[in-house]
Structure formats: C-alpha cells, structure tokens
Amino acid sequence: MKKTVIALAVVLVASGGIHAQTTKKDSEPESTGSFFFGGTGGPDAFGYTYADSTNPECAFQWVDITGSNPAGHGDDTGVAVALGGAGFDFYGTLHNSLGFASNGYLTDAAGDLTDFTNDCPQPNATDPSPTLAVYWDDMDAGDSPAADGFSNYFAVCPRPGPPGLQGCNVFQWNTQHFPGDAGNPIQEMFQAILYDSYHYVLQFDLTTEAGSSSTSGGENDTATIALDYACNAAASINPPLAVCFFHPNPIPVELESVTVE
Ligand SMILES: [Ca+2]
Ligand SMILES: [Ca+2]
Ligand SMILES: [Ca+2]
C-alpha cells in the first residue's frame, strides 16, 4: 500500500514539471490591469491632458504614409528614426530621434525596441521608459510582405495642428497581431502624429481587438508619471478614433531661441 502511494506522488510531480515548461508568447501580459475612461483626461503630474475624437478639438484626420521610409519591421523588432524639424519634447525631454518598435510603441532610440508585453496601467517601471504607446501589444509584421512601419516628416502637417505650429513627424504601423498571417495582409493600422508644438495625436484606422490587450498612452523617462487613454479594456479603441495629447507648455523649439531686437 505504501509503495503505491509513493509511486502516484512521483507521477504527479513529473506531470507538473512538464506542464510548467509550456508557455504561450501572446498570453503573457506585463501586468493584469485594465483602464479606460475615454472622452477627456488628465492632467497628469507633468501637465498633459487628452481629448478624444468625441470632442470637437480632436478630429480624426488620417494621414496615410504607407510606403514612406519603411522600417523593415519584423516580429519584436525596432529601428532608430531621426526626427525631422526641431525635435519633439516628450515629458520635458527633447528627442531628435526615437525608437520605432514593431510592437506599437515609440521610446528612446537606444531603448528596448523588442518588448511584446504591454505595461498596464502606466506608469510602470518595467522597461521601456519612456513610452509613447500608440497601440502597444504583441504585433507581428514578420509574416506579411505588406506589413511594416513607416515614418515621415512634414514641414506643413497634412493634419492641421494647433494654430501656427504646423510641422509634424508621423509614425504609422500597418501590421498584424502575433503570430501573424501571410494570407491576411493587414489587421491593424494606427499612427502617431508628433507636432513640432509638442502635442501628439494617436489615430486608429483599423483594429481587430479594439483595445482588449493593448496600451495607448504616454509614460515619462523615469516611469514616475503617465497618462493612459486605455489599456487592456475591451471595446476602448474603436476606429475611426483620434486621441489628442496636449503638452502643458507647447512652445516650438525654433521659437524659443528667437530674440526680439
Ligand atoms: Ca513588457
Ligand atoms: Ca515602463
Ligand atoms: Ca511581436
């Protein structure tokens, strides 16, 4: 009798060990929070506020840059992109380049460009920080030839920004969710428009999960301040949708150095 009990225990331990080795990449969130209020939000401790396209001050105006300066995105990859114009101030840090990650976010050019698990909610000290999360989720641009990331600078932004402040850098993702599908060219289309004025806009033209497993929002360099629009919230990202983030001190760099005689 005693021998039988011991044998059964050994079988159970062995079975548990095998099961623990099984992981599924796409089901490993960084955290299990959920966040969505919509409409308007903020200010955060830095002073950012947001308004989405249910408000008149934030119209959805898609700027299609498909084909412009392809990043060569694959699954969990990223590239550094030099910004046009005078740079972009994000939480008080002036960026002249940004890291363009295939998983739907921007961060420092030298930062972690491969993170496929979205932080939710932010701030979250897990890298990367800062994050300008447009639609941060486990995307996969590695299977369809049509899937990639694109970027461009416009001295006069096709999507008009705040009066008198018209240049913009645009980053666009035409991609798929992991594990990708060569037979379904594009599942997700979203973009970030970074104005010379420091304001930024997230726009969503096509999504399949509607925000249920993604983060959209901004986090500062030290992961102490953030303003999320939504993260891991079902039916929160419904195209056509724009979300405008307003910098508390929207002064373009080229005007800061102007001296009046
Ligand atoms: Ca992560
Ligand atoms: Ca972080
Ligand atoms: Ca991915």
Coordinates of C-alpha atoms and ligand atoms in Angstrom, one line a residue:
M1 CA 0.0 0.0 0.0
K2 CA 2.7 2.4 1.0
K3 CA 4.7 1.7 -2.3
T4 CA 1.6 2.5 -4.3
V5 CA 1.1 6.0 -2.7
I6 CA 4.8 6.9 -3.3
A7 CA 4.6 5.9 -7.0
L8 CA 1.5 8.1 -7.5
A9 CA 3.2 11.1 -6.0
V10 CA 6.2 10.7 -8.3
V11 CA 3.9 10.7 -11.3
L12 CA 2.1 13.9 -10.2
V13 CA 5.4 15.8 -9.6
A14 CA 6.7 14.8 -13.1
S15 CA 3.4 15.8 -14.7
G16 CA 3.6 19.2 -13.0
G17 CA 7.1 19.8 -14.2
I18 CA 6.3 19.2 -17.8
H19 CA 3.2 21.5 -17.7
A20 CA 5.2 24.4 -16.2
Q21 CA 7.5 24.4 -19.2
T22 CA 4.6 25.3 -21.5
T23 CA 4.4 29.0 -22.4
K24 CA 2.4 30.8 -25.0
K25 CA 4.1 34.1 -26.0
D26 CA 1.0 36.0 -26.8
S27 CA -0.7 35.4 -23.5
E28 CA 1.9 36.8 -21.2
P29 CA 0.9 40.3 -20.2
E30 CA 3.3 42.5 -18.2
S31 CA 0.5 43.2 -15.7
T32 CA -3.2 42.5 -15.5
G33 CA -4.6 46.0 -15.1
S34 CA -7.4 47.4 -17.1
F35 CA -8.1 51.1 -17.7
F36 CA -10.4 53.2 -19.8
F37 CA -12.4 56.4 -19.3
G38 CA -12.4 57.9 -22.7
G39 CA -13.6 61.4 -23.6
T40 CA -11.2 63.7 -21.9
G41 CA -8.5 63.1 -19.3
G42 CA -5.6 64.4 -17.2
P43 CA -3.8 66.4 -16.3
D44 CA -1.1 64.1 -15.1
A45 CA 1.6 65.3 -12.8
F46 CA 3.6 66.8 -15.7
G47 CA 0.5 68.6 -17.1
Y48 CA -0.5 66.5 -20.1
T49 CA -4.2 66.3 -20.8
Y50 CA -6.1 64.5 -23.6
A51 CA -9.3 64.7 -25.6
D52 CA -10.5 62.0 -28.0
S53 CA -12.4 62.5 -31.2
T54 CA -15.8 62.6 -29.4
N55 CA -14.7 66.2 -28.8
P56 CA -14.6 68.9 -31.4
E57 CA -10.9 69.9 -30.6
C58 CA -9.6 66.5 -31.8
A59 CA -10.8 65.4 -35.2
F60 CA -9.9 62.1 -36.8
Q61 CA -7.8 63.0 -39.9
W62 CA -5.8 60.0 -41.1
V63 CA -2.5 60.9 -42.8
D64 CA -1.7 57.8 -44.9
I65 CA 2.1 57.4 -45.2
T66 CA 2.0 53.8 -46.3
G67 CA 5.3 53.2 -48.2
S68 CA 7.3 56.1 -46.7
N69 CA 10.7 55.2 -45.3
P70 CA 9.9 51.6 -44.5
A71 CA 11.4 50.4 -41.1
G72 CA 11.8 46.8 -42.1
H73 CA 9.8 45.8 -39.1
G74 CA 9.6 42.1 -38.2
D75 CA 8.3 40.3 -35.1
D76 CA 9.6 42.1 -32.0
T77 CA 12.0 44.4 -33.8
G78 CA 12.6 48.1 -34.0
V79 CA 14.8 50.8 -35.5
A80 CA 16.0 54.3 -34.6
V81 CA 14.5 57.0 -36.6
A82 CA 15.9 60.6 -36.9
L83 CA 13.1 63.1 -36.4
G84 CA 12.6 65.9 -38.9
G85 CA 12.2 69.5 -37.8
A86 CA 13.4 70.8 -34.5
G87 CA 12.7 67.7 -32.5
F88 CA 9.9 66.5 -30.2
D89 CA 9.6 67.3 -26.5
F90 CA 8.1 64.4 -24.5
Y91 CA 7.7 64.9 -20.8
G92 CA 10.3 67.7 -20.8
T93 CA 13.0 65.7 -22.7
L94 CA 13.8 66.9 -26.2
H95 CA 14.1 64.0 -28.7
N96 CA 15.9 64.3 -32.0
S97 CA 15.4 60.6 -32.7
L98 CA 13.1 57.9 -31.4
G99 CA 13.0 54.1 -31.3
F100 CA 10.2 52.8 -33.6
A101 CA 9.2 49.4 -32.2
S102 CA 7.1 46.9 -34.3
N103 CA 5.0 46.2 -31.2
G104 CA 3.2 49.5 -31.4
Y105 CA 5.2 52.0 -29.3
L106 CA 7.9 54.7 -29.5
T107 CA 10.7 55.1 -26.9
D108 CA 14.3 56.3 -26.7
A109 CA 16.3 55.4 -29.8
A110 CA 18.7 53.4 -27.7
G111 CA 15.9 51.8 -25.6
D112 CA 14.2 48.4 -25.6
L113 CA 12.6 48.1 -29.0
T114 CA 11.5 44.5 -28.6
D115 CA 9.0 44.4 -25.8
F116 CA 5.9 42.4 -26.7
T117 CA 4.2 42.6 -23.3
N118 CA 2.4 45.9 -22.8
D119 CA 2.6 47.6 -19.4
C120 CA -0.9 48.2 -18.0
P121 CA -1.5 50.5 -16.4
Q122 CA 1.3 53.1 -16.7
P123 CA 3.5 54.4 -15.1
N124 CA 5.3 51.0 -14.9
A125 CA 9.0 50.9 -14.1
T126 CA 9.4 47.8 -16.3
D127 CA 11.2 48.8 -19.4
P128 CA 10.8 50.5 -21.8
S129 CA 10.5 54.0 -20.3
P130 CA 9.7 56.5 -21.7
T131 CA 6.9 55.0 -23.8
L132 CA 4.7 56.7 -26.3
A133 CA 2.4 53.8 -26.6
V134 CA 0.1 54.1 -29.7
Y135 CA -1.2 50.5 -29.7
W136 CA 1.3 48.5 -27.7
D137 CA 0.6 44.9 -28.0
D138 CA 2.2 41.8 -29.4
M139 CA 2.1 42.7 -33.1
D140 CA 3.9 40.8 -35.8
A141 CA 5.0 42.4 -39.0
G142 CA 7.2 39.5 -39.9
D143 CA 4.9 37.3 -42.0
S144 CA 3.0 39.5 -44.5
P145 CA 5.1 41.4 -47.1
A146 CA 2.5 44.3 -46.8
A147 CA 3.1 44.7 -43.0
D148 CA 5.7 47.2 -41.9
G149 CA 6.2 50.5 -40.1
F150 CA 6.5 53.8 -41.9
S151 CA 7.6 57.3 -41.0
N152 CA 7.9 60.7 -42.5
Y153 CA 8.3 64.4 -41.6
F154 CA 6.1 67.2 -43.0
A155 CA 7.1 70.8 -42.7
V156 CA 3.4 71.6 -43.1
C157 CA 1.5 68.8 -41.4
P158 CA -1.3 67.3 -43.5
R159 CA -3.4 67.0 -40.3
P160 CA -3.6 70.7 -39.2
G161 CA -2.3 71.1 -35.6
P162 CA -2.5 74.0 -33.2
P163 CA -2.6 77.4 -35.0
G164 CA 0.8 78.4 -36.3
L165 CA 2.5 75.2 -35.2
Q166 CA 2.3 73.0 -38.3
G167 CA 5.3 70.7 -38.7
C168 CA 4.9 67.0 -37.7
N169 CA 6.7 63.7 -37.6
V170 CA 4.3 60.8 -38.5
F171 CA 4.8 57.1 -37.5
Q172 CA 2.5 54.5 -38.9
W173 CA 2.1 50.8 -38.3
N174 CA 0.4 48.6 -40.9
T175 CA 0.6 45.3 -39.1
Q176 CA -0.9 42.1 -37.7
H177 CA -1.3 40.5 -34.3
F178 CA 1.2 37.8 -33.3
P179 CA 1.5 35.1 -34.7
G180 CA 0.8 36.9 -38.0
D181 CA -0.9 35.6 -41.1
A182 CA 0.6 35.7 -44.5
G183 CA -2.9 35.3 -46.0
N184 CA -4.4 38.3 -44.2
P185 CA -2.2 41.3 -45.3
I186 CA -3.2 43.9 -42.7
Q187 CA -5.2 43.6 -39.5
E188 CA -4.1 46.8 -37.7
M189 CA -3.5 50.3 -38.9
F190 CA -2.6 53.0 -36.4
Q191 CA -0.3 56.1 -36.3
A192 CA 1.2 58.7 -34.1
I193 CA 1.5 62.3 -35.2
L194 CA 4.1 64.3 -33.2
Y195 CA 3.7 68.1 -33.7
D196 CA 6.6 70.5 -33.5
S197 CA 4.4 72.1 -30.9
Y198 CA 5.0 69.1 -28.6
H199 CA 1.4 68.0 -28.8
Y200 CA 0.8 64.4 -30.1
V201 CA -2.1 62.6 -31.6
L202 CA -2.8 58.8 -31.7
Q203 CA -5.0 57.7 -34.6
F204 CA -6.6 54.3 -35.3
D205 CA -7.9 53.4 -38.7
L206 CA -8.2 49.6 -38.3
T207 CA -8.0 47.3 -35.3
T208 CA -9.2 43.7 -34.6
E209 CA -9.0 43.6 -30.8
A210 CA -10.4 47.1 -30.1
G211 CA -8.0 47.7 -27.2
S212 CA -8.7 44.5 -25.2
S213 CA -5.0 43.6 -24.9
S214 CA -3.1 46.8 -25.7
T215 CA -1.9 50.1 -24.1
S216 CA -2.4 53.5 -25.5
G217 CA -0.8 56.4 -23.6
G218 CA 2.4 58.1 -22.6
E219 CA 4.9 57.5 -19.8
N220 CA 7.9 59.7 -18.8
D221 CA 11.6 58.7 -18.8
T222 CA 11.7 57.6 -15.2
A223 CA 8.4 55.8 -15.1
T224 CA 7.0 58.1 -12.4
I225 CA 4.4 59.9 -14.5
A226 CA 2.0 58.6 -17.2
L227 CA -1.3 59.4 -18.8
D228 CA -3.1 56.4 -20.3
Y229 CA -6.1 56.7 -22.6
A230 CA -6.8 52.9 -22.4
C231 CA -5.1 49.7 -21.6
N232 CA -6.4 46.1 -21.7
A233 CA -10.0 47.4 -21.9
A234 CA -12.5 45.7 -24.2
A235 CA -14.2 48.0 -26.8
S236 CA -12.0 51.0 -25.9
I237 CA -10.3 51.5 -29.3
N238 CA -12.9 51.8 -32.0
P239 CA -11.8 53.2 -35.3
P240 CA -12.1 55.8 -36.7
L241 CA -10.6 57.2 -33.5
A242 CA -8.2 60.0 -32.7
V243 CA -6.8 60.8 -29.2
C244 CA -5.0 64.2 -28.8
F245 CA -2.5 64.7 -26.1
F246 CA -1.8 68.3 -25.1
H247 CA 1.6 69.3 -23.8
P248 CA 1.3 71.9 -20.9
N249 CA 4.0 74.2 -22.5
P250 CA 3.5 74.0 -26.2
I251 CA 6.3 76.2 -27.4
P252 CA 8.1 75.1 -30.6
V253 CA 11.9 74.9 -30.3
E254 CA 12.5 77.2 -33.2
L255 CA 10.6 80.0 -31.4
E256 CA 12.3 79.5 -28.1
S257 CA 15.5 80.8 -29.5
V258 CA 14.1 83.9 -31.2
T259 CA 15.3 87.2 -29.9
V260 CA 13.4 90.4 -30.5
E261 CA 15.6 93.5 -31.1
Ligands
CA1 CA 6.9 44.4 -21.2
CA2 CA 7.7 51.5 -18.5
CA3 CA 5.5 40.9 -31.7

